[in-house]
XYZ file of C-alpha atoms in Angstrom:
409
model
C -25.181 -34.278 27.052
C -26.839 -32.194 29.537
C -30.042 -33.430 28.207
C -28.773 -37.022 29.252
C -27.795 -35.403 32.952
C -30.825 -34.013 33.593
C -33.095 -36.835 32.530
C -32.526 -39.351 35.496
C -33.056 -35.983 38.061
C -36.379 -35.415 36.348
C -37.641 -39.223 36.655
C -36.356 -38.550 40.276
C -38.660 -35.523 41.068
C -41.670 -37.173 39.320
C -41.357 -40.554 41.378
C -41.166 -38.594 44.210
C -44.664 -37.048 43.136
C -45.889 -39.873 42.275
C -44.720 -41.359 45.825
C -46.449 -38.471 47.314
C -49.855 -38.530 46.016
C -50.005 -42.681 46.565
C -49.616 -42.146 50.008
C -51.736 -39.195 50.361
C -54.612 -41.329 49.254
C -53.435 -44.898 51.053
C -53.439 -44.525 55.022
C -54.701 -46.525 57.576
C -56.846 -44.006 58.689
C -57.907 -40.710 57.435
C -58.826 -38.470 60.420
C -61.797 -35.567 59.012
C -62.092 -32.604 61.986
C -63.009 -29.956 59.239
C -63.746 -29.288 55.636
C -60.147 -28.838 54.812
C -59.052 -32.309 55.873
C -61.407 -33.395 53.688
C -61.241 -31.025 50.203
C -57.038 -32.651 50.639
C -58.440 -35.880 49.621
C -60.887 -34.539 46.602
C -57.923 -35.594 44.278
C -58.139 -39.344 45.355
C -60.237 -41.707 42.955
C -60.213 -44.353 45.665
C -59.048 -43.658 49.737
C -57.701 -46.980 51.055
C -58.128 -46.818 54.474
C -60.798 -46.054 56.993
C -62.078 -42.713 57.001
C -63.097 -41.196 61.007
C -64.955 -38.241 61.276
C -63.864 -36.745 64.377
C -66.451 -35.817 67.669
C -65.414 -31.978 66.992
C -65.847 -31.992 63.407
C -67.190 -29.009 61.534
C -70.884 -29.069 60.544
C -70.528 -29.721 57.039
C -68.566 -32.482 55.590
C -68.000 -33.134 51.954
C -66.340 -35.905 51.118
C -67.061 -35.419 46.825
C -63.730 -36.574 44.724
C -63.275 -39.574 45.397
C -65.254 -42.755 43.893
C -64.433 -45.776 46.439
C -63.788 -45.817 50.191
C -61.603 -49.074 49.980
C -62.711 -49.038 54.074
C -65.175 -48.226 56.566
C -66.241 -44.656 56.693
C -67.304 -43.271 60.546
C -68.457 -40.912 62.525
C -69.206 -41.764 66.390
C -70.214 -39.639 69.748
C -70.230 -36.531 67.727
C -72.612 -33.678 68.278
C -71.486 -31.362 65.717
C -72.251 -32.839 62.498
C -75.260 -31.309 60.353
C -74.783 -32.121 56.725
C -72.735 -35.258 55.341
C -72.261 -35.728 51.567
C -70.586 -36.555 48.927
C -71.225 -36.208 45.409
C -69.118 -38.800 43.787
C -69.078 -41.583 46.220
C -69.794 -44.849 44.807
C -68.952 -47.500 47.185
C -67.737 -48.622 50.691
C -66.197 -51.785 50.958
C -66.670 -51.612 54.831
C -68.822 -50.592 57.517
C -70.692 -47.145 57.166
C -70.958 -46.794 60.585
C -72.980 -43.571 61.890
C -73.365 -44.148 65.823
C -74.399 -41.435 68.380
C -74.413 -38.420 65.611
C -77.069 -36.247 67.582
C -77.207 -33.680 65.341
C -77.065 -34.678 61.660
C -80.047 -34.058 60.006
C -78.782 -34.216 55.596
C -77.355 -36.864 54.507
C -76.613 -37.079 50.816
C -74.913 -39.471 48.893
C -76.126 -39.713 45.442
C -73.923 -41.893 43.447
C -73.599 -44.141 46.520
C -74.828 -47.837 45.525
C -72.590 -50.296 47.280
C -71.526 -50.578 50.914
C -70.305 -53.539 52.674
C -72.592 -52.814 55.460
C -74.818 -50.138 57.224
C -74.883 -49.521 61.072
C -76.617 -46.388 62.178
C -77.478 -45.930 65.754
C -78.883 -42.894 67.446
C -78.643 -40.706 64.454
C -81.547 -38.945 66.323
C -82.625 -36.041 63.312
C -82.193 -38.048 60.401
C -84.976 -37.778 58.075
C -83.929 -38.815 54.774
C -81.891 -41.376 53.595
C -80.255 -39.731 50.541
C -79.114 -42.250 48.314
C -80.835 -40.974 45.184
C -79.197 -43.801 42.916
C -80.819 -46.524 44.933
C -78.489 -48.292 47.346
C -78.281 -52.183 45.559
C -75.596 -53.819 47.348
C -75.132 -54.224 51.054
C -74.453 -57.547 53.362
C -76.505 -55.663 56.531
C -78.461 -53.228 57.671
C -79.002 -51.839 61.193
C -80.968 -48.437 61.624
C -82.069 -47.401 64.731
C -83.296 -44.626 66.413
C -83.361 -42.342 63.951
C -86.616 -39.936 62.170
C -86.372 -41.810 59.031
C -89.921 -41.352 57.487
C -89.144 -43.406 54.727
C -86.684 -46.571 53.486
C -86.534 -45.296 49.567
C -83.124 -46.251 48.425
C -82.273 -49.119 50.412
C -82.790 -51.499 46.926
C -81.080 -55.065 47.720
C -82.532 -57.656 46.505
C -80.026 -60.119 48.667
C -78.958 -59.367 52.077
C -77.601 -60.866 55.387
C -79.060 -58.824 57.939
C -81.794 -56.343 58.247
C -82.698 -54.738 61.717
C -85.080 -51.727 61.779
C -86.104 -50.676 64.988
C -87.072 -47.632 67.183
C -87.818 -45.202 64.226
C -90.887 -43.517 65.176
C -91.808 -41.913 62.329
C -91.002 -44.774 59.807
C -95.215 -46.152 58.722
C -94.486 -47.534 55.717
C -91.753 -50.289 54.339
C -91.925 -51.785 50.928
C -88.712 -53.694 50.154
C -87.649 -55.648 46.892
C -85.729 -58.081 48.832
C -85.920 -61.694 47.551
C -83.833 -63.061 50.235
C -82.668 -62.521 53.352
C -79.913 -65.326 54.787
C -79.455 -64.346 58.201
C -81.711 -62.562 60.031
C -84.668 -59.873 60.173
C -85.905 -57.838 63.064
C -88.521 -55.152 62.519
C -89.528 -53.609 65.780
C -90.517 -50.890 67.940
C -91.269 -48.180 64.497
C -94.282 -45.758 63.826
C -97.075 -47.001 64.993
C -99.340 -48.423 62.581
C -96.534 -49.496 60.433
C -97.121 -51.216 57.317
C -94.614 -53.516 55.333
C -94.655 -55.676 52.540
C -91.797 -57.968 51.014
C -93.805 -58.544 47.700
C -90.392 -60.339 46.544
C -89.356 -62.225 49.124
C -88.837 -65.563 48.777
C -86.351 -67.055 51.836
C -85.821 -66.292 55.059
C -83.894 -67.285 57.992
C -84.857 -65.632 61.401
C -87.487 -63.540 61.719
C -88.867 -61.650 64.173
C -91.563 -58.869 63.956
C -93.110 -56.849 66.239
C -95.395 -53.642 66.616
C -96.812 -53.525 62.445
C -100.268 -53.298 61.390
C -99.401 -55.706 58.283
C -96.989 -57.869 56.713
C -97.371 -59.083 53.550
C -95.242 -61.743 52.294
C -97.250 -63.339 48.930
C -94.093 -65.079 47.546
C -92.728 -66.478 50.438
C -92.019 -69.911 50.051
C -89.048 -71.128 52.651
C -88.330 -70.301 55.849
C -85.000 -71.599 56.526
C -84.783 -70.192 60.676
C -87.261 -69.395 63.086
C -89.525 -66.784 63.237
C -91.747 -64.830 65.645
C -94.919 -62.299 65.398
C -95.317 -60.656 68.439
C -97.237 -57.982 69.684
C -98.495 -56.969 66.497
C -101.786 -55.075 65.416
C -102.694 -56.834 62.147
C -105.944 -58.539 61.700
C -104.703 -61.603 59.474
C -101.494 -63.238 58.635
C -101.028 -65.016 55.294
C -98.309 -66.780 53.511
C -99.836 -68.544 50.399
C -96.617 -70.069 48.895
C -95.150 -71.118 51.725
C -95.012 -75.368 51.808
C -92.707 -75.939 54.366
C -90.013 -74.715 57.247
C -86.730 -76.655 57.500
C -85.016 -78.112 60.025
C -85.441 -76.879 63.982
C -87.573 -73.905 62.886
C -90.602 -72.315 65.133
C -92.890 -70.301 63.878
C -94.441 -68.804 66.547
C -97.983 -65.882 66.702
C -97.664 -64.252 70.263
C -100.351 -61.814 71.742
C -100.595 -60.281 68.482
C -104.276 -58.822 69.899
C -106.040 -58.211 66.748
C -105.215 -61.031 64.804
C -108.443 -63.132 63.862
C -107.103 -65.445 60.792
C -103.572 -66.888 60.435
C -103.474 -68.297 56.847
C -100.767 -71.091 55.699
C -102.813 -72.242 52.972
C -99.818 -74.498 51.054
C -97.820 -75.207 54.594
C -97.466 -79.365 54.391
C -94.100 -80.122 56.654
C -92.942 -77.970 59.798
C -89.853 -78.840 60.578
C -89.928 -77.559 63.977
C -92.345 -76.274 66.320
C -95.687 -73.992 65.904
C -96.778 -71.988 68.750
C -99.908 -69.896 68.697
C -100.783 -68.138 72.138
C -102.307 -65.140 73.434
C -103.609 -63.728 69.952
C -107.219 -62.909 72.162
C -109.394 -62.030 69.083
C -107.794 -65.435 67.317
C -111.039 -67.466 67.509
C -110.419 -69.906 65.223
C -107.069 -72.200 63.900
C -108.812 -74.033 60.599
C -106.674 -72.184 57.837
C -103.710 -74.599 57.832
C -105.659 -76.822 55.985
C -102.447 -79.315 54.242
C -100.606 -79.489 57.283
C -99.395 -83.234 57.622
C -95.791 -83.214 59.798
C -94.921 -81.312 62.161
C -91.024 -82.370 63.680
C -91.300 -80.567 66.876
C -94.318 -79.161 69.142
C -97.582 -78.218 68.454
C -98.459 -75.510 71.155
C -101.974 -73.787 71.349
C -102.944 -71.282 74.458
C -105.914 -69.159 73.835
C -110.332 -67.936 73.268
C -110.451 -70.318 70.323
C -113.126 -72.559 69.931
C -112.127 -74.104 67.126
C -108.506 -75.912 66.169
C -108.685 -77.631 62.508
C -105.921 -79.319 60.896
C -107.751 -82.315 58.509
C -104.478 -83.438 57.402
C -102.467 -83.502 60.648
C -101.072 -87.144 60.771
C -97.602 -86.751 62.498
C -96.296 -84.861 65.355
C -92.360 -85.686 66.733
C -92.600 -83.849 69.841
C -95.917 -82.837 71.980
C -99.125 -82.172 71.386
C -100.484 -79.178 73.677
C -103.910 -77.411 72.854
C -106.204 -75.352 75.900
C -108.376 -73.361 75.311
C -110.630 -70.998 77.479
C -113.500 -71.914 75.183
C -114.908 -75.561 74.882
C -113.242 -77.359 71.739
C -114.476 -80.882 72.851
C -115.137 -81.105 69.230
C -111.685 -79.625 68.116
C -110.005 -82.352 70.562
C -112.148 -85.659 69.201
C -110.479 -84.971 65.942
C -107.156 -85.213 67.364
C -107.622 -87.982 69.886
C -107.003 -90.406 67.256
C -103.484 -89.174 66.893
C -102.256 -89.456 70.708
C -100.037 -92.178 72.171
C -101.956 -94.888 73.843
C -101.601 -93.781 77.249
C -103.227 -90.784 77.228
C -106.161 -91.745 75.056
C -107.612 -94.998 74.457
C -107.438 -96.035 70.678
C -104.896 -93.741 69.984
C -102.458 -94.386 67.321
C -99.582 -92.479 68.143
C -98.641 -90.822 65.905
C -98.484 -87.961 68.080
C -95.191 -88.939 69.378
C -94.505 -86.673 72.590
C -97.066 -85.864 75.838
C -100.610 -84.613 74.313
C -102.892 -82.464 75.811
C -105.995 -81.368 73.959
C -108.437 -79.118 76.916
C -110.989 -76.701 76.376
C -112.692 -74.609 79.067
C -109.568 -73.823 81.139
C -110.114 -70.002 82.396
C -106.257 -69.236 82.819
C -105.405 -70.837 79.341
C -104.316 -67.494 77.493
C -102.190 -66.636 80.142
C -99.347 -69.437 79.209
C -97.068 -68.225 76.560
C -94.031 -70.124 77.824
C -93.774 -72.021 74.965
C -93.346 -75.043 77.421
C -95.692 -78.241 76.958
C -97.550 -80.623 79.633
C -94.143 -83.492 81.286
C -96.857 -86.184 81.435
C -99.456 -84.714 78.977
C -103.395 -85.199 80.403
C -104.850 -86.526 77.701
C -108.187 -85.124 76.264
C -110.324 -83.845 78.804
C -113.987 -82.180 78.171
C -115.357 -81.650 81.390
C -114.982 -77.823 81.725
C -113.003 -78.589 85.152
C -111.952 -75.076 85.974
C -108.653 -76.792 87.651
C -107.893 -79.313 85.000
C -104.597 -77.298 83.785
C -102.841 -77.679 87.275
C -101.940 -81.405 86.716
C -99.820 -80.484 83.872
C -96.533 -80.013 84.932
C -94.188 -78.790 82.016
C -90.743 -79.103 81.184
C -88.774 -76.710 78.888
C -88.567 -78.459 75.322
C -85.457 -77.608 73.328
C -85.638 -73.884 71.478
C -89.196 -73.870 71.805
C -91.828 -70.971 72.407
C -90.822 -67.406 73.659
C -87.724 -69.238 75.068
C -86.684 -68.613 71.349
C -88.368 -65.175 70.704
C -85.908 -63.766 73.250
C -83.243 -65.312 72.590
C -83.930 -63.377 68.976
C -84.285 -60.118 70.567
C -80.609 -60.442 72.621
C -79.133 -61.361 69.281
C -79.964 -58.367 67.634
């Protein structure tokens, strides 16, 4: 009988346990100022809820105990933080966010291997990722202005996003990602920086600036635009790549060592190309299967050659000068231009066409815009030939499009 009393008191207590520990571990945020906030939550398999690390937080924070962060985990403006780890974490469902942490200089999370994205800004002593599992599964990544040395553990194979820029010390990059569907921005790192995407195989945007190489040997579609600019490598080559899609430009800008730009398989653009400024780039003759290009063809630069055999269709304008004399270079493409600017033409160069050689201010235009009424071919070495083309902005073209990549990211 008493047995029978006591029995719904007990059921009682334990829901009320039971109550207790399900909310300790579901909040909408969990606020970490100290080391004891966060040992409270070591009994949690899973926190759902954001977890903030406060400004004044001690200097060590683990967070071992629980497995999933069913949230983002943060820690902004604080200049406290040393160490941050956690030996059981194994994923984030949000945004690891790590923005203006002067002072954090460990980071280790060894069982971490999925995150729903990473956003780390001014995490100025960072050295070392320390994700000894190998990070696999992540939509973006932003890291900036940190002293990461090295990328080891960032192991995607699919991602959004990936921005990396402003880590001096950071000379070496060799990712196993196959594709990339949004965008990638590589800029402003140690100098002399060296990556390779042995893997990759799609891309979107691109833009990448300040490396000494880039090698991409499976690439085979670029689905955006991309831009090389301001680069030190000495050749660019993309041997599997046949074709860009729809309103893409691919664009080489003062990229001052490069002598060889290598699109071996390349037969349809389907946007613009714009080479300027490279001022070692003497020649243009290793896009040998090029046959349509949608857009623009823009050339400004020292080359005295510009050879593409299988050229027979251009949708938009046709606008090669040179500081050298490519008379030669410009017979080949007479053939193509509309009527009215050379005699016999066929037209199927479909916008304004300009082919010049000997122009002395011709690697200064990087605009990206073409010639309004085009000039034809012209081979007299008139010093003043490029001041009757007038231009007129053509849609997303040229360095119009380079910066509009930087402001995006």
């Amino acid at each position: 009988m008493i047995a029978k009393q006591l029995l719904p008191v007990v059921l009682a207590a334990a829901g009320f346990v039971s109550a207790q520990s399900s909310d300790k571990c579901t909040q909408d945020t969990f606020k970490i100022n100290s080391q004891a906030d966060a040992s409270g939550l070591s009994g949690c398999s899973t926190l759902k809820g954001n977890v903030v690390i406060g400004e004044n937080s001690d200097n060590t924070i683990d967070l071992s105990g629980p497995k999933k962060i069913d949230g983002d985990l943060q820690c902004k403006n604080n200049g406290k933080l040393i160490t941050l780890k956690s030996s059981s974490l194994g994923e984030i469902t949000g945004d690891f966010l790590l923005q203006n942490v002067t002072i954090l200089s460990t980071l280790s999370m060894s069982g971490l291997t999925s995150v729903g994205s990473i956003s780390w800004t001014s995490v100025l002593e960072l050295q070392k990722l320390g994700f000894t599992t190998g990070l696999s599964k992540a939509k973006s990544v932003r890291i900036a202005d940190t002293k990461i040395d090295s990328l080891d553990g960032i192991d995607m194979t699919t991602v959004a996003l990936m921005d990396i820029n402003n880590n001096h010390r950071l000379v070496s990059f060799d990712s196993g990602l196959t594709s990339l569907t949004d965008t990638l921005n590589i800029n402003a790192n140690g100098a002399g920086l060296q990556v390779k995407f042995s893997k990759l195989k799609s891309v979107a945007n691109m833009t990448i600036s300040g490396v000494s190489s880039f090698d991409v040997p499976s690439l085979s579609t670029i689905n955006g635009s991309c831009a090389f600019v301001e680069n030190d490598f000495k050749s660019f080559s993309a041997p599997n790549l046949t074709q860009t899609n729809s309103g893409s430009i691919l664009s080489f800008v003062s990229n001052n060592a490069l002598t060889n730009i290598s699109l071996p398989a390349v037969t349809k653009l389907g946007g613009g190309l714009l080479i300027a400024n490279n001022t070692a780039l003497e020649k243009i003759d290793s896009i040998p299967k090029l046959k349509q290009v949608t857009g623009d063809i823009k050339f400004r630069g020292v080359f005295n050659t510009v050879s593409m055999p299988a050229l027979d269709d251009v949708g938009g304008a046709f606008d090669v000068v040179s500081t050298e004399n490519i008379t030669t270079s410009c017979a080949s493409f007479d053939k193509l231009a509309p009527a009215k600017y050379v005699k016999g033409g066929n037209g199927h160069i479909q916008g304004t066409y300009t082919c010049k050689g000997k122009i002395e201010n011709a690697n200064n235009d990087t605009s990206g815009q073409t010639g309004k009424s085009g000039t034809g071919s012209d081979s007299s070495g008139n010093k003043n030939a490029a001041g009757a083309v007038t231009v007129n902005g053509l849609t997303a073209f040229g360095l119009v499009a380079v910066g509009a990549f930087f402001q995006l990211l």
